[in-house]
């Protein structure tokens, strides 16, 4: 079953605002991945995190692997209209092998 | 090159048809995945191939039959599908036991 709690479920923001979303779990994860998915397309990998405490940036995006290994957040700074989409976190647990556990997604809407 | 390609992009089939979905990657990855995704939901794992051998079958009905002809190609053969099988079918690849999966654009399947 689903073991990742992703929040918020949806966000409506104005262009230029910063955005923050996170995923939490009661399980320990070895890897955290953040994907963005546009309608009708496949998820695109944004950031991959491999070590507890790791903070990684990709342009206006910043993500962190929580110290407890049970959470991760993604920040988007100075949002633009093309940031619209669904953002999924995904994690690989110690005992899950190749399986990724996905969050339910955060639907982001950016008003120009 | 982090591209995974999938064909066709769209497919409409009747419940008595036989069709195949194709996936190709040239990243040298030795693990390939099939996922099913319903609208606004996270991807659900169906099958995993590692070194061209089926390593995970998530109790998928036999009307879905995967095939991995070589390390770059992954097929999903469809037969006698049901309307509830209509979804976006995603292929992904990674290095074996590496969690960073790269997704293709998906095949939008409609079963009538």
Short mmCIF file of C-alpha atoms in Angstrom, two decimals:
data_model
loop_
_atom_site.label_atom_id
_atom_site.label_comp_id
_atom_site.label_asym_id
_atom_site.label_seq_id
_atom_site.Cartn_x
_atom_site.Cartn_y
_atom_site.Cartn_z
CA UNK A 1 0.00 0.00 0.00
CA UNK A 2 0.89 3.68 -0.22
CA UNK A 3 3.43 4.62 2.43
CA UNK A 4 4.42 8.14 1.38
CA UNK A 5 2.42 11.15 2.51
CA UNK A 6 2.87 13.98 0.03
CA UNK A 7 1.55 17.45 0.75
CA UNK A 8 -0.02 19.64 -0.21
CA UNK A 9 -2.33 17.80 -2.60
CA UNK A 10 -2.70 20.94 -4.71
CA UNK A 11 -1.42 24.51 -4.80
CA UNK A 12 -2.65 27.62 -6.58
CA UNK A 13 -0.03 30.38 -6.66
CA UNK A 14 0.81 33.58 -8.47
CA UNK A 15 3.71 33.76 -10.89
CA UNK A 16 6.87 34.78 -9.06
CA UNK A 17 5.94 33.14 -5.76
CA UNK A 18 8.01 30.43 -4.12
CA UNK A 19 6.59 26.93 -3.66
CA UNK A 20 7.33 24.22 -1.12
CA UNK A 21 6.08 20.64 -1.02
CA UNK A 22 7.16 17.64 1.01
CA UNK A 23 6.91 13.91 1.47
CA UNK A 24 6.99 12.06 4.76
CA UNK A 25 6.93 8.44 5.76
CA UNK A 26 7.17 6.20 8.79
CA UNK A 27 9.71 4.09 6.89
CA UNK A 28 13.39 4.79 6.23
CA UNK A 29 14.35 5.51 2.63
CA UNK A 30 17.72 5.14 0.92
CA UNK A 31 16.91 7.38 -2.04
CA UNK A 32 14.48 10.20 -2.72
CA UNK A 33 13.50 11.23 -6.24
CA UNK A 34 11.40 14.16 -7.38
CA UNK A 35 9.56 14.02 -10.73
CA UNK A 36 7.38 16.48 -12.65
CA UNK A 37 4.66 15.22 -14.97
CA UNK A 38 2.83 17.23 -17.60
CA UNK A 39 -0.59 16.05 -18.84
CA UNK A 40 -0.31 13.05 -21.19
CA UNK A 41 3.45 12.81 -20.73
CA UNK A 42 5.76 10.63 -18.65
CA UNK A 43 7.31 11.80 -15.38
CA UNK A 44 10.55 13.74 -15.84
CA UNK A 45 13.25 13.38 -13.20
CA UNK A 46 14.02 16.69 -11.53
CA UNK A 47 16.31 15.85 -8.63
CA UNK A 48 17.75 12.65 -7.12
CA UNK A 49 18.95 12.50 -3.51
CA UNK A 50 21.09 9.67 -2.16
CA UNK A 51 22.37 10.69 1.28
CA UNK A 52 20.68 11.83 4.46
CA UNK A 53 21.03 15.60 4.81
CA UNK A 54 21.88 16.07 1.14
CA UNK A 55 20.73 19.38 -0.33
CA UNK A 56 20.69 19.54 -4.13
CA UNK A 57 19.71 22.28 -6.55
CA UNK A 58 18.67 22.18 -10.18
CA UNK A 59 18.14 25.73 -11.41
CA UNK A 60 15.22 27.20 -9.45
CA UNK A 61 14.56 23.85 -7.77
CA UNK A 62 16.06 22.77 -4.47
CA UNK A 63 15.42 19.46 -2.72
CA UNK A 64 16.65 17.97 0.53
CA UNK A 65 16.94 14.44 1.90
CA UNK A 66 15.79 14.61 5.52
CA UNK A 67 18.25 13.78 8.30
CA UNK A 68 15.93 11.07 9.67
CA UNK A 69 15.76 9.52 6.15
CA UNK A 70 11.98 9.56 6.48
CA UNK A 71 11.22 12.77 4.61
CA UNK A 72 12.18 15.07 1.74
CA UNK A 73 11.09 18.45 0.50
CA UNK A 74 11.15 20.26 -2.83
CA UNK A 75 11.25 24.03 -3.18
CA UNK A 76 10.63 25.98 -6.37
CA UNK A 77 11.69 29.60 -6.34
CA UNK A 78 10.23 32.41 -8.45
CA UNK A 79 7.60 30.21 -10.10
CA UNK A 80 6.75 30.64 -13.78
CA UNK A 81 3.73 29.42 -15.79
CA UNK A 82 5.63 26.42 -17.21
CA UNK A 83 6.06 25.08 -13.66
CA UNK A 84 2.43 23.94 -13.88
CA UNK A 85 2.08 20.17 -13.55
CA UNK A 86 1.97 17.33 -11.07
CA UNK A 87 5.02 16.82 -8.87
CA UNK A 88 5.64 13.34 -7.49
CA UNK A 89 8.09 12.30 -4.84
CA UNK A 90 9.35 8.74 -4.96
CA UNK A 91 11.54 6.84 -2.59
CA UNK A 92 13.36 3.56 -2.44
CA UNK A 93 13.13 1.77 0.88
CA UNK A 94 15.87 -0.39 2.33
CA UNK A 95 13.87 -3.57 1.84
CA UNK A 96 12.12 -2.83 -1.45
CA UNK A 97 14.84 -3.63 -3.99
CA UNK A 98 14.00 -2.06 -7.34
CA UNK A 99 10.57 -0.89 -6.25
CA UNK A 100 9.89 2.80 -5.86
CA UNK A 101 7.19 4.06 -3.53
CA UNK A 102 5.40 7.11 -4.94
CA UNK A 103 3.62 9.94 -3.20
CA UNK A 104 0.11 10.84 -4.38
CA UNK A 105 1.42 13.97 -6.13
CA UNK A 106 1.09 17.74 -5.75
CA UNK A 107 -0.89 19.51 -8.48
CA UNK A 108 0.67 22.94 -9.03
CA UNK A 109 -1.20 25.74 -10.78
CA UNK A 110 0.60 29.03 -11.50
CA UNK A 111 -1.49 32.07 -12.36
CA UNK A 112 0.29 34.56 -14.64
CA UNK B 1 21.32 10.88 -23.40
CA UNK B 2 18.60 10.17 -20.84
CA UNK B 3 15.88 9.29 -23.31
CA UNK B 4 13.45 6.44 -23.16
CA UNK B 5 11.18 6.17 -26.20
CA UNK B 6 7.79 4.49 -26.40
CA UNK B 7 5.55 3.61 -29.33
CA UNK B 8 2.78 4.09 -30.13
CA UNK B 9 1.89 7.31 -28.33
CA UNK B 10 -1.83 6.50 -28.51
CA UNK B 11 -3.62 3.19 -28.97
CA UNK B 12 -7.30 2.31 -29.21
CA UNK B 13 -8.20 -1.36 -29.13
CA UNK B 14 -11.21 -3.58 -28.77
CA UNK B 15 -11.50 -6.23 -26.10
CA UNK B 16 -10.74 -9.02 -28.60
CA UNK B 17 -7.69 -7.37 -30.16
CA UNK B 18 -4.05 -8.24 -29.73
CA UNK B 19 -1.60 -5.35 -29.67
CA UNK B 20 1.90 -4.60 -28.41
CA UNK B 21 3.53 -1.62 -26.73
CA UNK B 22 7.21 -1.00 -27.37
CA UNK B 23 9.91 0.70 -25.32
CA UNK B 24 13.54 1.42 -26.17
CA UNK B 25 16.46 2.94 -24.30
CA UNK B 26 20.07 3.51 -25.29
CA UNK B 27 21.50 4.52 -21.93
CA UNK B 28 23.10 1.14 -21.28
CA UNK B 29 20.63 0.47 -18.49
CA UNK B 30 20.12 -3.17 -17.61
CA UNK B 31 16.85 -2.79 -15.69
CA UNK B 32 13.58 -1.92 -17.40
CA UNK B 33 10.10 -1.42 -15.98
CA UNK B 34 6.46 -1.28 -17.01
CA UNK B 35 4.08 0.92 -15.04
CA UNK B 36 0.36 1.61 -15.36
CA UNK B 37 -0.92 5.06 -14.46
CA UNK B 38 -4.49 6.25 -14.03
CA UNK B 39 -5.35 9.95 -14.30
CA UNK B 40 -3.98 12.11 -11.47
CA UNK B 41 -2.60 9.04 -9.67
CA UNK B 42 1.01 7.92 -9.22
CA UNK B 43 2.44 5.19 -11.47
CA UNK B 44 1.82 1.60 -10.36
CA UNK B 45 4.58 -0.93 -10.97
CA UNK B 46 3.65 -3.89 -13.17
CA UNK B 47 6.88 -5.66 -14.19
CA UNK B 48 10.63 -5.35 -13.72
CA UNK B 49 13.28 -6.88 -15.95
CA UNK B 50 16.87 -7.07 -14.75
CA UNK B 51 19.54 -8.25 -17.19
CA UNK B 52 16.76 -9.28 -19.60
CA UNK B 53 15.16 -11.59 -17.04
CA UNK B 54 11.80 -10.98 -15.39
CA UNK B 55 12.53 -10.22 -11.76
CA UNK B 56 9.26 -8.74 -10.51
CA UNK B 57 5.66 -9.38 -11.56
CA UNK B 58 3.29 -7.43 -9.34
CA UNK B 59 0.47 -9.98 -9.71
CA UNK B 60 -0.48 -8.55 -13.09
CA UNK B 61 -3.28 -10.39 -14.99
CA UNK B 62 -2.05 -12.72 -17.72
CA UNK B 63 -3.72 -10.61 -20.42
CA UNK B 64 -0.57 -8.47 -20.04
CA UNK B 65 2.54 -10.30 -21.23
CA UNK B 66 5.96 -8.62 -21.03
CA UNK B 67 8.94 -9.47 -23.17
CA UNK B 68 12.53 -8.24 -23.13
CA UNK B 69 14.18 -9.22 -26.45
CA UNK B 70 17.49 -7.55 -25.57
CA UNK B 71 18.97 -5.07 -23.13
CA UNK B 72 17.61 -2.05 -25.03
CA UNK B 73 14.08 -3.19 -25.82
CA UNK B 74 11.00 -3.94 -23.74
CA UNK B 75 7.62 -4.98 -25.09
CA UNK B 76 4.23 -5.36 -23.48
CA UNK B 77 1.86 -7.67 -25.33
CA UNK B 78 -1.84 -7.03 -24.78
CA UNK B 79 -4.64 -9.51 -25.37
CA UNK B 80 -8.30 -9.57 -24.39
CA UNK B 81 -8.07 -6.41 -22.34
CA UNK B 82 -10.94 -4.90 -20.36
CA UNK B 83 -12.15 -1.29 -20.44
CA UNK B 84 -10.72 -0.77 -16.94
CA UNK B 85 -7.25 -1.42 -18.42
CA UNK B 86 -7.47 1.95 -20.17
CA UNK B 87 -4.61 4.03 -18.76
CA UNK B 88 -1.23 5.59 -19.51
CA UNK B 89 1.39 2.84 -19.76
CA UNK B 90 4.86 3.99 -18.85
CA UNK B 91 8.21 2.38 -19.47
CA UNK B 92 11.24 3.25 -17.36
CA UNK B 93 14.86 2.16 -17.15
CA UNK B 94 17.71 2.29 -14.67
CA UNK B 95 20.89 0.54 -13.76
CA UNK B 96 20.03 -2.66 -11.86
CA UNK B 97 19.46 -2.02 -8.16
CA UNK B 98 19.87 1.70 -8.83
CA UNK B 99 16.87 3.64 -7.82
CA UNK B 100 17.09 6.49 -10.31
CA UNK B 101 14.54 5.55 -12.94
CA UNK B 102 14.06 7.44 -16.19
CA UNK B 103 10.60 7.33 -17.71
CA UNK B 104 9.43 7.35 -21.31
CA UNK B 105 6.58 9.56 -22.55
CA UNK B 106 4.04 6.77 -22.21
CA UNK B 107 1.40 5.12 -24.38
CA UNK B 108 -2.16 6.31 -23.83
CA UNK B 109 -4.31 3.16 -24.15
CA UNK B 110 -8.07 3.15 -24.60
CA UNK B 111 -9.89 -0.18 -24.50
CA UNK B 112 -13.39 -0.13 -25.97
#
